[in-house]
PDB file of C-alpha atoms in Angstrom:
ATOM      1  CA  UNK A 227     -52.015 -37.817  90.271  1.00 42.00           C
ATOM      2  CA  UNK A 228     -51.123 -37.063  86.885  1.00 45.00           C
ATOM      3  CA  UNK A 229     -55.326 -36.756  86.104  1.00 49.00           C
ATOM      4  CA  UNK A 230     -55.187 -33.434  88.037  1.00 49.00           C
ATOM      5  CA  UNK A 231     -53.120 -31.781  85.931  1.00 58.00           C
ATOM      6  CA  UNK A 232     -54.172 -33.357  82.467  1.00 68.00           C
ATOM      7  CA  UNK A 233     -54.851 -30.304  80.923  1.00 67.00           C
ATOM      8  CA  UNK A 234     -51.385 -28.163  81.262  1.00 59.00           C
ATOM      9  CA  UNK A 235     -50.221 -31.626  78.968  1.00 69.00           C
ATOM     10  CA  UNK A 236     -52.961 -30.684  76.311  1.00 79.00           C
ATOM     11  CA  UNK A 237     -51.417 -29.355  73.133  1.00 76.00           C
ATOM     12  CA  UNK A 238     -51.611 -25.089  73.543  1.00 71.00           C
ATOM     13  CA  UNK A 239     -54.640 -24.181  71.878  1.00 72.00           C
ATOM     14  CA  UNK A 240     -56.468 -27.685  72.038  1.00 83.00           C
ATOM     15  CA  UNK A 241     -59.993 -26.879  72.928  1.00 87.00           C
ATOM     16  CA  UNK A 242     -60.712 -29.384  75.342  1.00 90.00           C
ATOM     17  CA  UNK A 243     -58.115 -27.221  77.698  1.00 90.00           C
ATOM     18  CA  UNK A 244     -60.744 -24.912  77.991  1.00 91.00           C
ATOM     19  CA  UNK A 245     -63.780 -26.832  79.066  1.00 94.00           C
ATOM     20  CA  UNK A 246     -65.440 -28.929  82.299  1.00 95.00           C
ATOM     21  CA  UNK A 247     -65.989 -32.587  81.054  1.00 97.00           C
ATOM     22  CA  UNK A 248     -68.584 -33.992  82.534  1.00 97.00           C
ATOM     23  CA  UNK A 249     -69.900 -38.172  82.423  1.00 98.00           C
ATOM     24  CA  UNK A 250     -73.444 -38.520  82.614  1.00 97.00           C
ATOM     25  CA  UNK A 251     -75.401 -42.114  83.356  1.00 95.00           C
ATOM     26  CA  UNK A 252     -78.321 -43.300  84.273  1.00 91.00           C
ATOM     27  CA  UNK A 253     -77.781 -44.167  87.673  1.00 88.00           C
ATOM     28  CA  UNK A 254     -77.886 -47.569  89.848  1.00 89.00           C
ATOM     29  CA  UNK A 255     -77.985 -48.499  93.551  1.00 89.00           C
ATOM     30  CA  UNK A 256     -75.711 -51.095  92.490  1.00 92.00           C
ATOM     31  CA  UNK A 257     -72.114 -50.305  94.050  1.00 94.00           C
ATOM     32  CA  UNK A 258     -69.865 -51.550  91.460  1.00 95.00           C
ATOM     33  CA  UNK A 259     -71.752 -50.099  89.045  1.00 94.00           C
ATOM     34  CA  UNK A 260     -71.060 -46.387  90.514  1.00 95.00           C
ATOM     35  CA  UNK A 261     -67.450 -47.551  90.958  1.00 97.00           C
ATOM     36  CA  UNK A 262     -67.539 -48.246  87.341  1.00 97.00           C
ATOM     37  CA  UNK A 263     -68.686 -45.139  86.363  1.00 97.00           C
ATOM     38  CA  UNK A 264     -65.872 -43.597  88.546  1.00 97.00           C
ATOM     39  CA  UNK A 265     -63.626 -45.650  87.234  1.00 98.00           C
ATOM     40  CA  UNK A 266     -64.321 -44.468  83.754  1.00 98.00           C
ATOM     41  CA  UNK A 267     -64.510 -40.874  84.514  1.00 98.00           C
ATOM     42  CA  UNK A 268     -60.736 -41.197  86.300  1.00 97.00           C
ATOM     43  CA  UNK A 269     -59.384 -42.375  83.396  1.00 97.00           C
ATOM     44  CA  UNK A 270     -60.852 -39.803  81.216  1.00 97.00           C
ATOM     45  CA  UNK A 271     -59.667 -37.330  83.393  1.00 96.00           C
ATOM     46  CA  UNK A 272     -55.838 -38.669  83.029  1.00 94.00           C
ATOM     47  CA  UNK A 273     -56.333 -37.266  79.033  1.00 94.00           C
ATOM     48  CA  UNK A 274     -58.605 -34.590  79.747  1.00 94.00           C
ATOM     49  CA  UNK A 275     -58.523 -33.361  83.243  1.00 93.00           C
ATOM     50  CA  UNK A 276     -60.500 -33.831  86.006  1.00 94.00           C
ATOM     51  CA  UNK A 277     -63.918 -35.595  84.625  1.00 96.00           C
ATOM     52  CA  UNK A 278     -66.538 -34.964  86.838  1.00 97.00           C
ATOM     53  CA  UNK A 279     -70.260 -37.124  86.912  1.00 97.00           C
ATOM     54  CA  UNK A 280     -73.476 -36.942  86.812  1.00 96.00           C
ATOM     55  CA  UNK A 281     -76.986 -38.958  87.060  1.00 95.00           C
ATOM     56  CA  UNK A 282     -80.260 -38.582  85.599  1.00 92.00           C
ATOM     57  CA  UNK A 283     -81.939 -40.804  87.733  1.00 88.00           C
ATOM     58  CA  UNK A 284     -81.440 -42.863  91.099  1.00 84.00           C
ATOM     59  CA  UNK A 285     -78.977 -40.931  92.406  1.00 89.00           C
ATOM     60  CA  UNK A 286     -76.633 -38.007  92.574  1.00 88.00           C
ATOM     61  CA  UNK A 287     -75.551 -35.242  91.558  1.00 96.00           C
ATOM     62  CA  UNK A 288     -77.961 -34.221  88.283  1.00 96.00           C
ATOM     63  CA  UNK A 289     -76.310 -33.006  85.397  1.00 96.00           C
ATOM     64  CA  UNK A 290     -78.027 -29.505  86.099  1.00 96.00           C
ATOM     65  CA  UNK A 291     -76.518 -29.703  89.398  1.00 96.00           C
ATOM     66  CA  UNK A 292     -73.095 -30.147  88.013  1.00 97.00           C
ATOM     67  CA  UNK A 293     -72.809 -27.981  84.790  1.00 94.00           C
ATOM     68  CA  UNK A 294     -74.493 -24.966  87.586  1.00 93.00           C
ATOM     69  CA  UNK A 295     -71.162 -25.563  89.606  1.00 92.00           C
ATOM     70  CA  UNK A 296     -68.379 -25.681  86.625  1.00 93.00           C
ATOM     71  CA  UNK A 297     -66.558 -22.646  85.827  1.00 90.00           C
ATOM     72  CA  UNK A 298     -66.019 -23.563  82.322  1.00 93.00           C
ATOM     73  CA  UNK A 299     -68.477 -24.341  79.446  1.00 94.00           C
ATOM     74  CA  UNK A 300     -69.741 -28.020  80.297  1.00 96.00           C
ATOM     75  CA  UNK A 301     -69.334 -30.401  77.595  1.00 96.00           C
ATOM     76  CA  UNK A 302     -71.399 -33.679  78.799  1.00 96.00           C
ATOM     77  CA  UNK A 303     -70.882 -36.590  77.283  1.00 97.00           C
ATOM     78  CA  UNK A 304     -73.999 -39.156  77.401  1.00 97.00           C
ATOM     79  CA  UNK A 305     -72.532 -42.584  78.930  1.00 96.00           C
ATOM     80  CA  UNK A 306     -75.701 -44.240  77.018  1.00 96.00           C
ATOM     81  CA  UNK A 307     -75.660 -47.172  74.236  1.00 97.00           C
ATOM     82  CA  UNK A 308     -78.173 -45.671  72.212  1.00 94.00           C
ATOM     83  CA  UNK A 309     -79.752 -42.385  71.921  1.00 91.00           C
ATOM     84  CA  UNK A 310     -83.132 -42.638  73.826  1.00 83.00           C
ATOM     85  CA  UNK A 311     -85.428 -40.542  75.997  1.00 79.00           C
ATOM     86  CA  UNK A 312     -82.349 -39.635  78.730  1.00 78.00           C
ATOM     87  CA  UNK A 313     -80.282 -38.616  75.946  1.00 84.00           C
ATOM     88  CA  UNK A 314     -82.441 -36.156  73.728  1.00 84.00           C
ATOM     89  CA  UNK A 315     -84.827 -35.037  76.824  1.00 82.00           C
ATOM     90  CA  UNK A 316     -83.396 -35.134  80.231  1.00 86.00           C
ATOM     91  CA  UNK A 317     -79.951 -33.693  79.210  1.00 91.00           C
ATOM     92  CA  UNK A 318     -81.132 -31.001  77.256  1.00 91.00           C
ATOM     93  CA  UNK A 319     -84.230 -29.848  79.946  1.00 93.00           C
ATOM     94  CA  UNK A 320     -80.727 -30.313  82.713  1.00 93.00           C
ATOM     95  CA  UNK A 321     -79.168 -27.934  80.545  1.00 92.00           C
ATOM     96  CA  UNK A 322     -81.908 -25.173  80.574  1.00 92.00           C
ATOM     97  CA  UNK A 323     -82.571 -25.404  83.824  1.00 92.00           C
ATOM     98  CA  UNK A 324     -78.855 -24.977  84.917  1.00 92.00           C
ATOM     99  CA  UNK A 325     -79.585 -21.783  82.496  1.00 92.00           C
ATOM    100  CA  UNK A 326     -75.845 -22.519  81.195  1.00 91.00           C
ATOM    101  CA  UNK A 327     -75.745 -21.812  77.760  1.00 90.00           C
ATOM    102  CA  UNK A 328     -72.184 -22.901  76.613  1.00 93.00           C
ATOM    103  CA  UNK A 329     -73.154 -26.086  77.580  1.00 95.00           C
ATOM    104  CA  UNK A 330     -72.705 -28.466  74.844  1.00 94.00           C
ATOM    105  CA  UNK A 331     -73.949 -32.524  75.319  1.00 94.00           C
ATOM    106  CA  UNK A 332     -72.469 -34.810  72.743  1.00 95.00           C
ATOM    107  CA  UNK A 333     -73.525 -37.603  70.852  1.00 93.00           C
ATOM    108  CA  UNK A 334     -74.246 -40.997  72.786  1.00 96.00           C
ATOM    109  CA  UNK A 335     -71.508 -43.640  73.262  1.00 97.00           C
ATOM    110  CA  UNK A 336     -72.997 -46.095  71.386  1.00 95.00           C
ATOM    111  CA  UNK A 337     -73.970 -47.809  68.772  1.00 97.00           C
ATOM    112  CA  UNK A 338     -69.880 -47.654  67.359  1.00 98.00           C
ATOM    113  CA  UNK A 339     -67.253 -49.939  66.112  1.00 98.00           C
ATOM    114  CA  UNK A 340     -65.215 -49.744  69.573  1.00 98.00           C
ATOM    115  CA  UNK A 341     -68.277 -50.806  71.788  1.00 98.00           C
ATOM    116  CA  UNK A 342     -68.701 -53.903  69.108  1.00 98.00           C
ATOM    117  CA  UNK A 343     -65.001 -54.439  69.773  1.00 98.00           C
ATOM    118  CA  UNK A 344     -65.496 -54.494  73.874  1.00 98.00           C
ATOM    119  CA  UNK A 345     -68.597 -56.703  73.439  1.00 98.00           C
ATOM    120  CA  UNK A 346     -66.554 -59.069  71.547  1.00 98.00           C
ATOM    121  CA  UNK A 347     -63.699 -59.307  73.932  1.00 98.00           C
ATOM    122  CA  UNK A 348     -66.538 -59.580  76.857  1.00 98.00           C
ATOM    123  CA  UNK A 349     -68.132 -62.655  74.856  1.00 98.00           C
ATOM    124  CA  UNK A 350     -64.414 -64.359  74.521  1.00 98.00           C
ATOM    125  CA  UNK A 351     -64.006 -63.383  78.763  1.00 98.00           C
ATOM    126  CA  UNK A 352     -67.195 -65.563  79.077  1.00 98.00           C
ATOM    127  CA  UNK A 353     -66.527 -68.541  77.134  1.00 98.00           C
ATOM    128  CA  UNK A 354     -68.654 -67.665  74.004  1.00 98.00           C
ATOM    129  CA  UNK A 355     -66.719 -69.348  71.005  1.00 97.00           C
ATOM    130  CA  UNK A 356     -67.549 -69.368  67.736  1.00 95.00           C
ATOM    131  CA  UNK A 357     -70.330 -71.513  66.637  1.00 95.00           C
ATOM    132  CA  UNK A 358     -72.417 -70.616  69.940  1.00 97.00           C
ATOM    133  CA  UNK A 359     -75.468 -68.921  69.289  1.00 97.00           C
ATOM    134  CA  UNK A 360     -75.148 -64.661  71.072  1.00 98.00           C
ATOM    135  CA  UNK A 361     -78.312 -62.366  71.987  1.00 98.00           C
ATOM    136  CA  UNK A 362     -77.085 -59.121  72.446  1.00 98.00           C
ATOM    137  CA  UNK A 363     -78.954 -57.861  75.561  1.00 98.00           C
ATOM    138  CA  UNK A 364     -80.216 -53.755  75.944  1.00 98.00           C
ATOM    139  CA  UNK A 365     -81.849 -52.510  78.639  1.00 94.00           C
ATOM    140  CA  UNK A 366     -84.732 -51.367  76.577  1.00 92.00           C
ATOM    141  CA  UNK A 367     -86.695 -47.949  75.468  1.00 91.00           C
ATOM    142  CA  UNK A 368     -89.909 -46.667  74.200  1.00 90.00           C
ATOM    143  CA  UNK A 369     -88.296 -44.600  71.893  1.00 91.00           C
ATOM    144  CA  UNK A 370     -88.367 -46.873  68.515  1.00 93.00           C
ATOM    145  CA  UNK A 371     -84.933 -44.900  67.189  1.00 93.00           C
ATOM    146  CA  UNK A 372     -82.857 -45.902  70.112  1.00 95.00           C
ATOM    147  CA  UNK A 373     -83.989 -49.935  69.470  1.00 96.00           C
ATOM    148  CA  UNK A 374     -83.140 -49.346  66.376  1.00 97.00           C
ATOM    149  CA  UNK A 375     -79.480 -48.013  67.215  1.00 97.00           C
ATOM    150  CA  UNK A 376     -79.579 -51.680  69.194  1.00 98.00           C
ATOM    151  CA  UNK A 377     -80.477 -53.942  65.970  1.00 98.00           C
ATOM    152  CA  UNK A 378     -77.007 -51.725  64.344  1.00 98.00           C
ATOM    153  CA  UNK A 379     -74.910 -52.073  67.348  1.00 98.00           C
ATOM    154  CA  UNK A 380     -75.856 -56.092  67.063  1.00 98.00           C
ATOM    155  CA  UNK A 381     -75.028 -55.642  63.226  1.00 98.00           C
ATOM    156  CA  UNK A 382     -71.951 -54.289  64.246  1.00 98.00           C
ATOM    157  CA  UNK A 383     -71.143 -57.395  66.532  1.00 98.00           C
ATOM    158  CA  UNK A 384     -72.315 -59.787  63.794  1.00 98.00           C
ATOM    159  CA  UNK A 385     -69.425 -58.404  61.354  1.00 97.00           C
ATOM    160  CA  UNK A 386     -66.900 -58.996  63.595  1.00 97.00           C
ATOM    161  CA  UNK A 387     -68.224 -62.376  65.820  1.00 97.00           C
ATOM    162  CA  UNK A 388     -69.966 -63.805  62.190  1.00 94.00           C
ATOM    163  CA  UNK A 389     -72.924 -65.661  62.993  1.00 91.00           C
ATOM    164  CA  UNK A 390     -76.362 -64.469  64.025  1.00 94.00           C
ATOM    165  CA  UNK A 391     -76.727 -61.921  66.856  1.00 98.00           C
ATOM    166  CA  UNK A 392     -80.013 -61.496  68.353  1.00 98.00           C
ATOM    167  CA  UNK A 393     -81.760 -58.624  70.096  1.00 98.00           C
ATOM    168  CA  UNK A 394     -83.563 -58.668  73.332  1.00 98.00           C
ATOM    169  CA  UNK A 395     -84.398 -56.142  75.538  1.00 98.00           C
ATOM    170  CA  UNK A 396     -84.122 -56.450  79.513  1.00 97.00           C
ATOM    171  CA  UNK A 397     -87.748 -53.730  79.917  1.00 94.00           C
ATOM    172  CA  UNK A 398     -90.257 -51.904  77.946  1.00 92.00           C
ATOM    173  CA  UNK A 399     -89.472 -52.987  74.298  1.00 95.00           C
ATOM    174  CA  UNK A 400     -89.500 -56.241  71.949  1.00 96.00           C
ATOM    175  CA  UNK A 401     -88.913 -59.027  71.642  1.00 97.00           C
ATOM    176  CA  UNK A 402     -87.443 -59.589  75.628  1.00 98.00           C
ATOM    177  CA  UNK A 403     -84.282 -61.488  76.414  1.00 98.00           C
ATOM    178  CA  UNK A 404     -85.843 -64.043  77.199  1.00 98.00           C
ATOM    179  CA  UNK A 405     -87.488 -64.871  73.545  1.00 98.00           C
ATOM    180  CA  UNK A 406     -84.469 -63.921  71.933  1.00 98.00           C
ATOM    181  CA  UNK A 407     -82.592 -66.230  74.304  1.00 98.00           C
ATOM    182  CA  UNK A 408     -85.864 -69.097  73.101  1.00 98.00           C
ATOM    183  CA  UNK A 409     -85.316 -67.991  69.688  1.00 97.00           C
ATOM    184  CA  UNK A 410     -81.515 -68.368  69.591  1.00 97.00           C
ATOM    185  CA  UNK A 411     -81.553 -71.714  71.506  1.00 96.00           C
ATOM    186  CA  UNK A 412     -83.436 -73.176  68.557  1.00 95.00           C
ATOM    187  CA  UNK A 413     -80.238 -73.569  66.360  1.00 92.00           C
ATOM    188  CA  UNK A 414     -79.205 -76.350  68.840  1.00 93.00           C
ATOM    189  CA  UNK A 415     -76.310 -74.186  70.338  1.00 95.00           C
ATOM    190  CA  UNK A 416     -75.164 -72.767  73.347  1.00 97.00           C
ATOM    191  CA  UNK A 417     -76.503 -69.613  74.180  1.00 98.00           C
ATOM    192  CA  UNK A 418     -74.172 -66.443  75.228  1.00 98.00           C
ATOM    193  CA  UNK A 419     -75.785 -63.283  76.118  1.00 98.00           C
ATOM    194  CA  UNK A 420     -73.676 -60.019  75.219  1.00 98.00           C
ATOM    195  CA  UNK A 421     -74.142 -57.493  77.395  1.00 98.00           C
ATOM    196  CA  UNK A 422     -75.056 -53.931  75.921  1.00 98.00           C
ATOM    197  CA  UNK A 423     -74.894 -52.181  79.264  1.00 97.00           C
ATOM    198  CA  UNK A 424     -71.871 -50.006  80.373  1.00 97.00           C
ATOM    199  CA  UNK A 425     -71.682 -50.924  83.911  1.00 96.00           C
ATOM    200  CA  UNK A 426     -72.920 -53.570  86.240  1.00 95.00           C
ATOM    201  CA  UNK A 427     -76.563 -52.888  88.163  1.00 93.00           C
ATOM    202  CA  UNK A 428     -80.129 -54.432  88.547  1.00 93.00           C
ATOM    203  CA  UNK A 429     -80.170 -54.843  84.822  1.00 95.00           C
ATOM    204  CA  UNK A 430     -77.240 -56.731  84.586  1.00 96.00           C
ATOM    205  CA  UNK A 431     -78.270 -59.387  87.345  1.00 96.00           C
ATOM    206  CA  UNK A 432     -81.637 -60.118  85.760  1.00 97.00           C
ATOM    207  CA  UNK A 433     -79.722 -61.526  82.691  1.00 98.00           C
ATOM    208  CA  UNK A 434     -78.629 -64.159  84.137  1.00 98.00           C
ATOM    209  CA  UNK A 435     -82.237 -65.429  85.069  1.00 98.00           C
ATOM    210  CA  UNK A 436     -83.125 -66.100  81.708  1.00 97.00           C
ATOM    211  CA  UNK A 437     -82.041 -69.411  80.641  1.00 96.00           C
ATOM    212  CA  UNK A 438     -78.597 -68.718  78.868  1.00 98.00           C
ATOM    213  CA  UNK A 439     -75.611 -70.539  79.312  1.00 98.00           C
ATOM    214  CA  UNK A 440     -73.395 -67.950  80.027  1.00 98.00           C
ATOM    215  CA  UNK A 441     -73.856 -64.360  80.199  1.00 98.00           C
ATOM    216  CA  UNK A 442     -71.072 -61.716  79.524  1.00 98.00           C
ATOM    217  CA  UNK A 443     -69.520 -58.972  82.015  1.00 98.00           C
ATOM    218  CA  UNK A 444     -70.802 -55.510  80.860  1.00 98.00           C
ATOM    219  CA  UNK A 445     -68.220 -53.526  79.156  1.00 98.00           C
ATOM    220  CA  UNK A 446     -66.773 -51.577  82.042  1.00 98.00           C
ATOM    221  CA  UNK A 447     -64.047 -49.636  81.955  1.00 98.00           C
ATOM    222  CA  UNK A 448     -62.323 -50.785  78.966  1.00 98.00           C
ATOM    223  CA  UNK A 449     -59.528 -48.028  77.453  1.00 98.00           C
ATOM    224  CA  UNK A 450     -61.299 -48.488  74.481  1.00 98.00           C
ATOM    225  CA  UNK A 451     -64.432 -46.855  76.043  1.00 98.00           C
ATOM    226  CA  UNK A 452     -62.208 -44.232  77.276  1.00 98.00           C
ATOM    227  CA  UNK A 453     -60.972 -43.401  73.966  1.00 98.00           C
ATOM    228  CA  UNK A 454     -64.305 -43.231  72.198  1.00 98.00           C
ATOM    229  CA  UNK A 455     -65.592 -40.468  75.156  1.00 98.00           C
ATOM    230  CA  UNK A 456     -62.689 -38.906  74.537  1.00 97.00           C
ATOM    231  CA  UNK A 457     -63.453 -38.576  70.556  1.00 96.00           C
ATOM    232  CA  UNK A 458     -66.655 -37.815  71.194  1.00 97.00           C
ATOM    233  CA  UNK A 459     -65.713 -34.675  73.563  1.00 96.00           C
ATOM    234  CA  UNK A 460     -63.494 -33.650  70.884  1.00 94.00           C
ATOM    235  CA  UNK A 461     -65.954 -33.829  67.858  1.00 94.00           C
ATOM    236  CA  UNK A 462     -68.131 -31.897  70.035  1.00 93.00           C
ATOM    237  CA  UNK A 463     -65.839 -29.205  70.570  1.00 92.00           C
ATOM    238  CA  UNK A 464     -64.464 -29.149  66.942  1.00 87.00           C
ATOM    239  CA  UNK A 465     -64.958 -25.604  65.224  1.00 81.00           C
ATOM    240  CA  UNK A 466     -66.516 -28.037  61.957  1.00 73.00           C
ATOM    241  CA  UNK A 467     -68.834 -29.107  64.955  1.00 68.00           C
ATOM    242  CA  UNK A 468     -72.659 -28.695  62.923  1.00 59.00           C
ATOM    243  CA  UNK A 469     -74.634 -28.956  65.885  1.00 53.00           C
ATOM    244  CA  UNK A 470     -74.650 -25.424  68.193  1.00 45.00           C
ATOM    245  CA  UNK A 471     -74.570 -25.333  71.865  1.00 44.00           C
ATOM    246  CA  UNK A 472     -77.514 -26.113  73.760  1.00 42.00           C
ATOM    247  CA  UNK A 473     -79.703 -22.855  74.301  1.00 40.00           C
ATOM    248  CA  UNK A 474     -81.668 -22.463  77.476  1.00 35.00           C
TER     249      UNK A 474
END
């Protein structure tokens, strides 16, 4: 498959020739969520070369366990919507304790443009027209930043949807899915949830217990996700990059 061989089609002297790509999410017992996740990955790997992944939680392999098995720097791209307690803890305490120091972890996915895109096309899939009254669903963090990257990303979806876009979170933060779902139901409309999770899981199921009228698919393996890991692989390995490599 051409995936295998990605990189000998990379420009001579592009940088992302010379590194192991590597997809890190959260993890789910959920099957077609870890096919998603594949899913994504393989088509990475058809621009970039064979993608490997990693978890930080529920299952295997750990992104210490991966970027300790690579034989080129490790660039790991975060397959998170927002930038919370996975993203600027685990990863970087994976990263010491592989002791690999040209590992470099990029910015999250999300919240950006292209997701807002995805979310929209995942509202249309579901029946959401306009008019109907949207709660953009997260699966929630303690970290007050990353809920705050949610309230963008649901900016972002407003600009492009029009209409009001509400926040709730699926665990540990306010207000919950279900009182945004309360609160949006109020205008009189039907109520769509947008899904702000990558791949399907436990998450994913619980939102349709809470009283909307439809619910959207997760984003999935859109090309439009592809692209954005993509960019951000490539802004992470861009000599203008600002951030340095990951010390141990």
């Amino acid at each position: 498959m051409r995936h295998r061989h990605a990189r000998q089609y990379l420009p001579f002297g592009d940088r992302l020739r010379d590194i192991s790509p590597v997809l890190v999410a959260h993890g789910t017992r959920n099957p077609h969520g870890v096919n998603v996740i594949a899913e994504i990955a393989e088509k990475v790997g058809e621009r970039v070369g064979t993608t490997r992944t990693a978890f930080v939680d529920v299952l295997g392999p750990t992104p210490a366990e991966v970027i300790g098995d690579v034989d080129r720097p490790a660039v790991l791209v975060p397959a998170f919507l927002a930038s919370g307690y996975h993203v600027r803890k685990d990863l970087p305490h994976h990263v010491e304790a592989a002791g690999r120091t040209d590992t470099v972890v990029t910015r999250a996915l999300g919240p950006d443009p292209a997701i807002a895109d995805v979310a929209r096309l995942r509202l249309v899939e579901a029946g959401w027209e306009p008019g109907d009254s949207v709660v953009l669903a997260a699966a929630g963090s303690s970290d007050e930043s990353a809920c705050g990257q949610v309230h963008l990303a649901a900016r972002q979806l407003e600009s492009i949807i029009g209409g009001r876009v509400e926040v709730g979170f699926i665990t540990t933060a306010t207000p919950t899915v279900p009182e945004a779902v309360e609160r949006a139901a109020r205008r009189g409309r039907r109520v769509v949830i947008a899904s702000y999770l990558l791949a399907p899981g436990l998450f994913h199921q619980r939102l349709h217990t809470y009283g909307a009228d439809a619910v959207a698919d997760p984003l999935g393996a859109d090309r439009r996700i592809v692209d954005l890991i993509v960019t951000r692989m490539r802004a992470a390995v861009s000599p203008y990059r600002r951030q340095a490599p990951i010390r141990g």
